[in-house]
Every structure is written in C-alpha cells, then in structure tokens.
PDB file of C-alpha atoms and ligand atoms in Angstrom:
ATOM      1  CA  UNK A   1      14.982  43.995  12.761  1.00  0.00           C
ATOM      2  CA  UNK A   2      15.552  45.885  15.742  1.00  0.00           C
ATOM      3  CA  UNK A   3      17.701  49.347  15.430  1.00  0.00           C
ATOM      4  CA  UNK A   4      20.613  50.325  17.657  1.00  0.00           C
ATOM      5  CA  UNK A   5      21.320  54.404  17.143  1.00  0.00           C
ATOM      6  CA  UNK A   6      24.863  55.970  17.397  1.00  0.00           C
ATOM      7  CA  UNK A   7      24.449  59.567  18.196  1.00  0.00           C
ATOM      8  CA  UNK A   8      27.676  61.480  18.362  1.00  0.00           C
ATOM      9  CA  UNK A   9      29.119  65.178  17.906  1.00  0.00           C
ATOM     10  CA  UNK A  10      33.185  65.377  17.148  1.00  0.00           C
ATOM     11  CA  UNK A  11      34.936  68.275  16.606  1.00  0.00           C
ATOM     12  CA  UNK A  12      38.376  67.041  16.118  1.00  0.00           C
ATOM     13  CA  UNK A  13      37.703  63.295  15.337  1.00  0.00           C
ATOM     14  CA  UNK A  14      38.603  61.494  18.774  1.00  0.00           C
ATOM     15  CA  UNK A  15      34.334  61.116  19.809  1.00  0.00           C
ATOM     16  CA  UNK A  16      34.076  60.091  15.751  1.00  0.00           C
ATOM     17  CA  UNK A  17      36.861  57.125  16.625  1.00  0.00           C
ATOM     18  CA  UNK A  18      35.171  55.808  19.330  1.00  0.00           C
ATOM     19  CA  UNK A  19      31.669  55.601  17.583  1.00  0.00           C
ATOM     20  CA  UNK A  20      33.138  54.079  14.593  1.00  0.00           C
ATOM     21  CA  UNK A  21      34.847  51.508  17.112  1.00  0.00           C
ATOM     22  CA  UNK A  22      31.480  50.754  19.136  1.00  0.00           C
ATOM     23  CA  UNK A  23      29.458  50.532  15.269  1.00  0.00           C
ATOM     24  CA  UNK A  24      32.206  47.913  14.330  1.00  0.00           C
ATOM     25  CA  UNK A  25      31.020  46.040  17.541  1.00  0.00           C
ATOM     26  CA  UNK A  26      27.627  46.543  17.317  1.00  0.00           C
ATOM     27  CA  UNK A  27      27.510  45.248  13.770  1.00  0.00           C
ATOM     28  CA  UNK A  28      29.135  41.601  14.574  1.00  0.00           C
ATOM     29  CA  UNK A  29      25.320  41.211  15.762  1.00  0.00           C
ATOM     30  CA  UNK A  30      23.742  40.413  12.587  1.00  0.00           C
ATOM     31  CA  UNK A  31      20.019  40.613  14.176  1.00  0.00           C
ATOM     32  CA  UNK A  32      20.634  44.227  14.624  1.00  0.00           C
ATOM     33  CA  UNK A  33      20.652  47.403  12.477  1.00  0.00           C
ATOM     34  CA  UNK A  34      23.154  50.279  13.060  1.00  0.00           C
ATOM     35  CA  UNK A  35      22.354  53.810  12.881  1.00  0.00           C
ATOM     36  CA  UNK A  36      25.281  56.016  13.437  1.00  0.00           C
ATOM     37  CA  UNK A  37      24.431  59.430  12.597  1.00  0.00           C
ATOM     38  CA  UNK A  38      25.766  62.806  13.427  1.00  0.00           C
ATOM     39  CA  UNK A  39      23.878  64.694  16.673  1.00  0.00           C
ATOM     40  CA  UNK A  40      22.733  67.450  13.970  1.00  0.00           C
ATOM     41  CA  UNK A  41      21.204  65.381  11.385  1.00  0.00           C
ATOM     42  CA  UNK A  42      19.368  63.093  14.310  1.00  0.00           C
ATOM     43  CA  UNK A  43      15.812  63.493  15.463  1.00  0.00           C
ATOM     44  CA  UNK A  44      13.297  62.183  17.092  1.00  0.00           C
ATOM     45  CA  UNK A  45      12.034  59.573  14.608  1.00  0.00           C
ATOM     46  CA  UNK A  46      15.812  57.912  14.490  1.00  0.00           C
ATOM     47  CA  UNK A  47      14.878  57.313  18.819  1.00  0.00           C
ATOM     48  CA  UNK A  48      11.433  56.555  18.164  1.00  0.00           C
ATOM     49  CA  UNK A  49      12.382  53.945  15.477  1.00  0.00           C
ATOM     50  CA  UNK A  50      15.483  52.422  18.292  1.00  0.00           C
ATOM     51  CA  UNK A  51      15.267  49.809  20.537  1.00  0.00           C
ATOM     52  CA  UNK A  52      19.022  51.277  21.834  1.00  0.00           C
ATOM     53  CA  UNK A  53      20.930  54.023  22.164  1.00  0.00           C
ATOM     54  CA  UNK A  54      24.790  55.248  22.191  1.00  0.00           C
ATOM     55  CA  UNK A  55      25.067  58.839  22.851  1.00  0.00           C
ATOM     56  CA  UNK A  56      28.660  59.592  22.501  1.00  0.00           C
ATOM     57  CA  UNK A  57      30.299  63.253  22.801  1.00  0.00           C
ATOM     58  CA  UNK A  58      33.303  65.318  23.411  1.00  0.00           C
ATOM     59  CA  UNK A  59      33.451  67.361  27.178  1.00  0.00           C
ATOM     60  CA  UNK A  60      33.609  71.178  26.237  1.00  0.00           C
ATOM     61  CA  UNK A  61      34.024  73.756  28.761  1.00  0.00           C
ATOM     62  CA  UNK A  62      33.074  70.957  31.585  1.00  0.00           C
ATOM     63  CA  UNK A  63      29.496  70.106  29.767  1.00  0.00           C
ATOM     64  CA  UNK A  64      29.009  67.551  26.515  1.00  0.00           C
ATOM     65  CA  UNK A  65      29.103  69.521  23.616  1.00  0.00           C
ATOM     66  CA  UNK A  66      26.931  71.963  22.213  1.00  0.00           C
ATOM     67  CA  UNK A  67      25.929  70.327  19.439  1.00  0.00           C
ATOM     68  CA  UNK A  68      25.195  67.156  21.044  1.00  0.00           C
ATOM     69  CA  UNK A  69      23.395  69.080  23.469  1.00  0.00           C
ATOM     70  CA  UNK A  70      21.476  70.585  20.456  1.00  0.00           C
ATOM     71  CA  UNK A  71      20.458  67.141  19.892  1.00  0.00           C
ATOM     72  CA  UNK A  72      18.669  66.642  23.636  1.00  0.00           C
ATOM     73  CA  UNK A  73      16.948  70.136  23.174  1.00  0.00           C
ATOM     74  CA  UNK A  74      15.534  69.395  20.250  1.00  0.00           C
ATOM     75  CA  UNK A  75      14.189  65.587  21.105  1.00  0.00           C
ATOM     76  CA  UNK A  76      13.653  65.298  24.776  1.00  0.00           C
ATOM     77  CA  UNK A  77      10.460  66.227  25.002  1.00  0.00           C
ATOM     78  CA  UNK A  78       8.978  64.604  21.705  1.00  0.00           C
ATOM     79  CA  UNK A  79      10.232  61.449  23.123  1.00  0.00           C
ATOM     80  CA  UNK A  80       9.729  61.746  27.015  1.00  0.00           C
ATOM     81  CA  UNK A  81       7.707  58.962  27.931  1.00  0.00           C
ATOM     82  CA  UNK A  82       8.094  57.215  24.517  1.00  0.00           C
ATOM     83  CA  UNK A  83      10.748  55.180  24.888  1.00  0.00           C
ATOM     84  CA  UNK A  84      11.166  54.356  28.477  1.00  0.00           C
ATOM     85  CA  UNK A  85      13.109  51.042  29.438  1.00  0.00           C
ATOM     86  CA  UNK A  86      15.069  51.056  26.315  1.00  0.00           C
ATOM     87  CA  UNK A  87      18.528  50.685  27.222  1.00  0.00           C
ATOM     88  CA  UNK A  88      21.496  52.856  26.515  1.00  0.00           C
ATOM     89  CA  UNK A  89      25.255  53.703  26.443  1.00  0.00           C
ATOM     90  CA  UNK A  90      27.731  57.115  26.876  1.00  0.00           C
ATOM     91  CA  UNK A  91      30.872  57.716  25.299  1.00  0.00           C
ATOM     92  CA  UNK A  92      32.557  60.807  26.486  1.00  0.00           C
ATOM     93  CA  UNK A  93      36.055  62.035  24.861  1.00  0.00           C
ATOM     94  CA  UNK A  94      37.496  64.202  26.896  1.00  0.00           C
ATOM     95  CA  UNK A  95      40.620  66.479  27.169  1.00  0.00           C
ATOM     96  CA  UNK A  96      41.433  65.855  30.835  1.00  0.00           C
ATOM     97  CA  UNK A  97      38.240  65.080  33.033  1.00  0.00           C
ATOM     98  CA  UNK A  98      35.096  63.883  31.174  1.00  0.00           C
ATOM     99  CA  UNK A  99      33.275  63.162  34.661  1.00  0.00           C
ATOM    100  CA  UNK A 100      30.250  66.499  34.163  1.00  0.00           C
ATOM    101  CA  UNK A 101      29.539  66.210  30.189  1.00  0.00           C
ATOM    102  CA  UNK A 102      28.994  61.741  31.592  1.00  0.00           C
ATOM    103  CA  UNK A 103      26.713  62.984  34.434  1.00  0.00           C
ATOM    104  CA  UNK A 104      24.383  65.530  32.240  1.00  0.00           C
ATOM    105  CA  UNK A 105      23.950  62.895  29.474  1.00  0.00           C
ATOM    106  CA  UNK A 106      23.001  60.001  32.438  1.00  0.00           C
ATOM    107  CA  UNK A 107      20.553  62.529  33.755  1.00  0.00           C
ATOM    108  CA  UNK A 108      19.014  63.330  30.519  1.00  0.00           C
ATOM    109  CA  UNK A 109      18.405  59.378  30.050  1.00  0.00           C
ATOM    110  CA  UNK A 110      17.475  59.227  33.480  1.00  0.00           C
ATOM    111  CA  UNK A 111      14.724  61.946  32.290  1.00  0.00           C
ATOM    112  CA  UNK A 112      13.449  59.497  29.354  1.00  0.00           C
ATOM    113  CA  UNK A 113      13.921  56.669  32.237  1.00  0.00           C
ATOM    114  CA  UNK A 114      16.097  54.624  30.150  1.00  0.00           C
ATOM    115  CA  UNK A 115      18.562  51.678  31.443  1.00  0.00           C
ATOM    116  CA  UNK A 116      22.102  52.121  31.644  1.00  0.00           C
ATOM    117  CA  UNK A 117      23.958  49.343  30.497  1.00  0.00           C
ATOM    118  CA  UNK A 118      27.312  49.692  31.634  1.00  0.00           C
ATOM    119  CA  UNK A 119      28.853  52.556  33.723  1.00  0.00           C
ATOM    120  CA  UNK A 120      29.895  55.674  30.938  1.00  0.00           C
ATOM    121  CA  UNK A 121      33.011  55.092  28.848  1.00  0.00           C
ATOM    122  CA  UNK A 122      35.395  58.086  29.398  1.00  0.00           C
ATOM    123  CA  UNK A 123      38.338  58.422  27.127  1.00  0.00           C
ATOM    124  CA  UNK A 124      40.983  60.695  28.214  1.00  0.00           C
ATOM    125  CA  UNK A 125      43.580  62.503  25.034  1.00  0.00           C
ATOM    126  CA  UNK A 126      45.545  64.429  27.602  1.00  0.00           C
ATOM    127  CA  UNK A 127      45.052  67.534  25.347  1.00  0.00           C
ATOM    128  CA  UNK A 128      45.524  70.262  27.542  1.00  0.00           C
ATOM    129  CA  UNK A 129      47.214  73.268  25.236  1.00  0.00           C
ATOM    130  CA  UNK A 130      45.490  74.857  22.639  1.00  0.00           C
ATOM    131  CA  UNK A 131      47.614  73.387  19.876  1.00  0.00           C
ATOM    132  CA  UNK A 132      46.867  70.410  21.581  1.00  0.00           C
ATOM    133  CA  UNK A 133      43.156  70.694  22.027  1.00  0.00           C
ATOM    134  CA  UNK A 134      42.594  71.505  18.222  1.00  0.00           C
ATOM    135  CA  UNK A 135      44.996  68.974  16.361  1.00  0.00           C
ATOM    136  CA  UNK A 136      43.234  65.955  15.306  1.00  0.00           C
ATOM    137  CA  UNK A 137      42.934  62.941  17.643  1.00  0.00           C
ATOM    138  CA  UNK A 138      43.978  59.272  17.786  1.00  0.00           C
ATOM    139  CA  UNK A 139      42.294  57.198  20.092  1.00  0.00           C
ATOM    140  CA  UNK A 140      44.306  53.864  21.343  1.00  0.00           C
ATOM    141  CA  UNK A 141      43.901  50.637  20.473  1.00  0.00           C
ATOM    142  CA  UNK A 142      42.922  49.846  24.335  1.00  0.00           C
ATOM    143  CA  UNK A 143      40.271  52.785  24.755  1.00  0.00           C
ATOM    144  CA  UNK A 144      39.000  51.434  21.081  1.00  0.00           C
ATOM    145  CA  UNK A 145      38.306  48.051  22.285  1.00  0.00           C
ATOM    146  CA  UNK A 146      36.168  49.246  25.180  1.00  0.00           C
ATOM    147  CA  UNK A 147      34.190  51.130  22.564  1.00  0.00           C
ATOM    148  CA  UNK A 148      33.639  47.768  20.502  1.00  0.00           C
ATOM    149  CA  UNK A 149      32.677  45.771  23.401  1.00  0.00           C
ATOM    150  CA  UNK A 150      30.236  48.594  24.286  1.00  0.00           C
ATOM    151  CA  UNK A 151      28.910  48.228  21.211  1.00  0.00           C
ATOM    152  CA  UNK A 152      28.431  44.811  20.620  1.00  0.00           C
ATOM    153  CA  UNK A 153      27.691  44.115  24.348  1.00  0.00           C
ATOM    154  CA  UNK A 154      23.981  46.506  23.675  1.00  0.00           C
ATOM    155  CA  UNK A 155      23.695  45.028  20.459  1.00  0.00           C
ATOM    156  CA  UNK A 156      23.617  41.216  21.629  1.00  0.00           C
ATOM    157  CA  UNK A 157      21.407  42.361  24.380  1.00  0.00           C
ATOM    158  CA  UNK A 158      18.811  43.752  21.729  1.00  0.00           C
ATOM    159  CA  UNK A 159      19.275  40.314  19.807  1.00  0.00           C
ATOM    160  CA  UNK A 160      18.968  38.241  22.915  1.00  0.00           C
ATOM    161  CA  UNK A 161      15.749  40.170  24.689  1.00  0.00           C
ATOM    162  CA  UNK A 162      17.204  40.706  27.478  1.00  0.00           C
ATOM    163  CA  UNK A 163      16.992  44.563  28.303  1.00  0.00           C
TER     164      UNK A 163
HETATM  165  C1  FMN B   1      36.127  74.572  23.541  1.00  0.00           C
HETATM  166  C2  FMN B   1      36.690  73.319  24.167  1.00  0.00           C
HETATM  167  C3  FMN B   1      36.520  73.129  25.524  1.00  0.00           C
HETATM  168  C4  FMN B   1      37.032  71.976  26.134  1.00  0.00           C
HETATM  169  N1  FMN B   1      36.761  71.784  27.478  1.00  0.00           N
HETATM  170  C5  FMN B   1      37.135  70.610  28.057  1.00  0.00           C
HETATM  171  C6  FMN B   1      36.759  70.324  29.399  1.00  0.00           C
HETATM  172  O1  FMN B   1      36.059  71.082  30.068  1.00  0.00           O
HETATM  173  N2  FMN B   1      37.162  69.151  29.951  1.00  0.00           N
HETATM  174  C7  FMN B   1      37.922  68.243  29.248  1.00  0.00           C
HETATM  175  O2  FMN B   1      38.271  67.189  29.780  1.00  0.00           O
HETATM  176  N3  FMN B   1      38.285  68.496  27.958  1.00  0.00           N
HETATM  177  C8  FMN B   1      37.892  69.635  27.343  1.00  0.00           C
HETATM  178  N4  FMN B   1      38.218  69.881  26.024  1.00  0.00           N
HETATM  179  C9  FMN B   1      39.026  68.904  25.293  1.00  0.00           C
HETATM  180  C10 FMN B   1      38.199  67.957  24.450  1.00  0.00           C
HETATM  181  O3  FMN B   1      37.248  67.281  25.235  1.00  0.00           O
HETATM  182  C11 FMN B   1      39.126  66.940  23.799  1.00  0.00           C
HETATM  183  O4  FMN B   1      39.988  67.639  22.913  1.00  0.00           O
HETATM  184  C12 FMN B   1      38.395  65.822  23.091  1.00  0.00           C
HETATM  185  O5  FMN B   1      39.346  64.898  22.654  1.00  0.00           O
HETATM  186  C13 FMN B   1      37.591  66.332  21.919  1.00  0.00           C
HETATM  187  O6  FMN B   1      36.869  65.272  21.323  1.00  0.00           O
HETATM  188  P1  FMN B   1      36.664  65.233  19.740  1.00  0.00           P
HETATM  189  O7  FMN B   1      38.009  64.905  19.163  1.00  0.00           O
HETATM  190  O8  FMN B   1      35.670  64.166  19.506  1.00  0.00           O
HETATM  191  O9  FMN B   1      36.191  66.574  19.299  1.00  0.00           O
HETATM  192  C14 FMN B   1      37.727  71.014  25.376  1.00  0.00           C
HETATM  193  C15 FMN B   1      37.883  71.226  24.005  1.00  0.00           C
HETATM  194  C16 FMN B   1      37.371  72.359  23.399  1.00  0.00           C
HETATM  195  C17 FMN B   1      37.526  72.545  21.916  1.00  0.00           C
END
C-alpha cells in the first residue's frame, strides 16, 4: 500500500488543526496509508518509505519553524536524489503573512525535485499581540476544508497513478 507522510511542527495547535484536517482527507482514500507524525520524531526512513508528502508548519520570525526546519536539516541530504518526482503539499499557519516560511519549504522540495501539487495552503489567525500569538488556535471550518481537500486530492492521486 502506498504511504502518504504528514510532517508538521505546532506550537500552539493551529498547524496541528490543519494536519489533522488534511489526514481526515487523505484517509477517505482507502488504497493509501497515512503517516502523520510530528517534524521531531520524523526521519528519513518515514520519506524513503512515502510515495507523498505534506509538510505543514507555523511562520516564525518570517521563516517555517525551527523545528520543522530541524526536520529538513536533518533529512535533506540522506534523501536528495532518492525520492525525486514524488509529489508533495505545504501547509503554512501563519500569524499575519505566511508568504517566506511557503517559499523556503517549496525550495527545499524543489532541492529533492519533487512535484508540487497544488499552490501552498496559507492559513492566516490574525494573531498579531503577544497574548494573541501564544493562546491556543482555532482554525475555521472554511480554511479546514481546504486542508481536507489537500489531503485527499494527493491521496487519490497516489491511488490513481497519476503523479
Ligand atoms: C516566535 C514567533 C514568531 C512569529 N512570527 C511570525 C511571522 O513572522 N509571520 C507570521 O505571519 N506569523 C508569525 N507568528 C505567528 C504564528 O505563525 C501564528 O501564531 C500561527 O498560528 C502559529 O501556528 P501554530 O498554532 O501551529 O503554532 C509568530 C509566532 C511566534 C510564536
């Protein structure tokens, strides 16, 4: 059965929301395995093993995450020319802007030479005060949906062949 992998970091649960949303999609293909799995427990067996990919992460301090970035340093080059032409997804939660932590994550995959699927999801929470930027998030119903049909849009691809 071929594997799609979720990799996502979250700090205050919005990224986790979206994941969980494009998993729920993904898995309404029943020819197709999930893997969603936190950026620091992934490696680069779980990308070996995939046919697919959702990298998902918040924007901090106008780059994706440092954790998720982690994730890239520690695979990029065990994998780099080991999975070329698999195709791939980004989900970016994002406080105001989103636009520079979508761009590094494209070039990374653009590094490994994989195939974009759709353009990058970015999810906007409108936190811009501290209080703001550390309470826990709640992604709409809307911005959830896109996540699901993200998710099951890679998955039926993988099922079908066609990537
Ligand atoms: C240290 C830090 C830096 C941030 N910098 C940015 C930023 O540069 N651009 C932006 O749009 N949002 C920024 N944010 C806001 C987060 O992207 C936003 O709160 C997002 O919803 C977090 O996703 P999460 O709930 O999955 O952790 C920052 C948040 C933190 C904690």
């Amino acid at each position: 059965m071929k594997k799609l992998l979720i990799v996502f970091h979250s700090q205050t649960g919005g990224t986790y929301q979206m994941v969980q949303a494009a998993a729920k999609g993904a898995q309404s293909e029943p020819d197709v395995g999930v893997n969603l799995i936190p950026a620091s427990e992934a490696g680069p067996d779980e990308l070996l093993e995939s046919a697919g990919y959702i990298f998902a992460a918040p924007e901090n301090l106008a780059m994706m995450s440092g954790m998720m970035k982690d994730f890239f340093d520690r695979t990029y080059y065990r994998v780099l020319d080991r999975i070329v032409g698999r195709p791939y997804a980004t989900l970016i939660c994002a406080g105001s802007d989103g636009e520079n932590a979508a761009r590094q994550i494209q070039r990374i995959a653009a590094g490994w030479r994989l195939k974009a699927v759709a353009d990058p999801i970015i999810v906007c929470t409108y936190a811009q005060t501290s209080d703001a930027i550390l309470a826990a998030k709640q992604i709409g119903e809307f911005d959830l949906l896109r996540c699901e049909e993200i998710g099951a849009t890679l998955a039926a691809g993988l099922a079908l062949g066609i990537y």
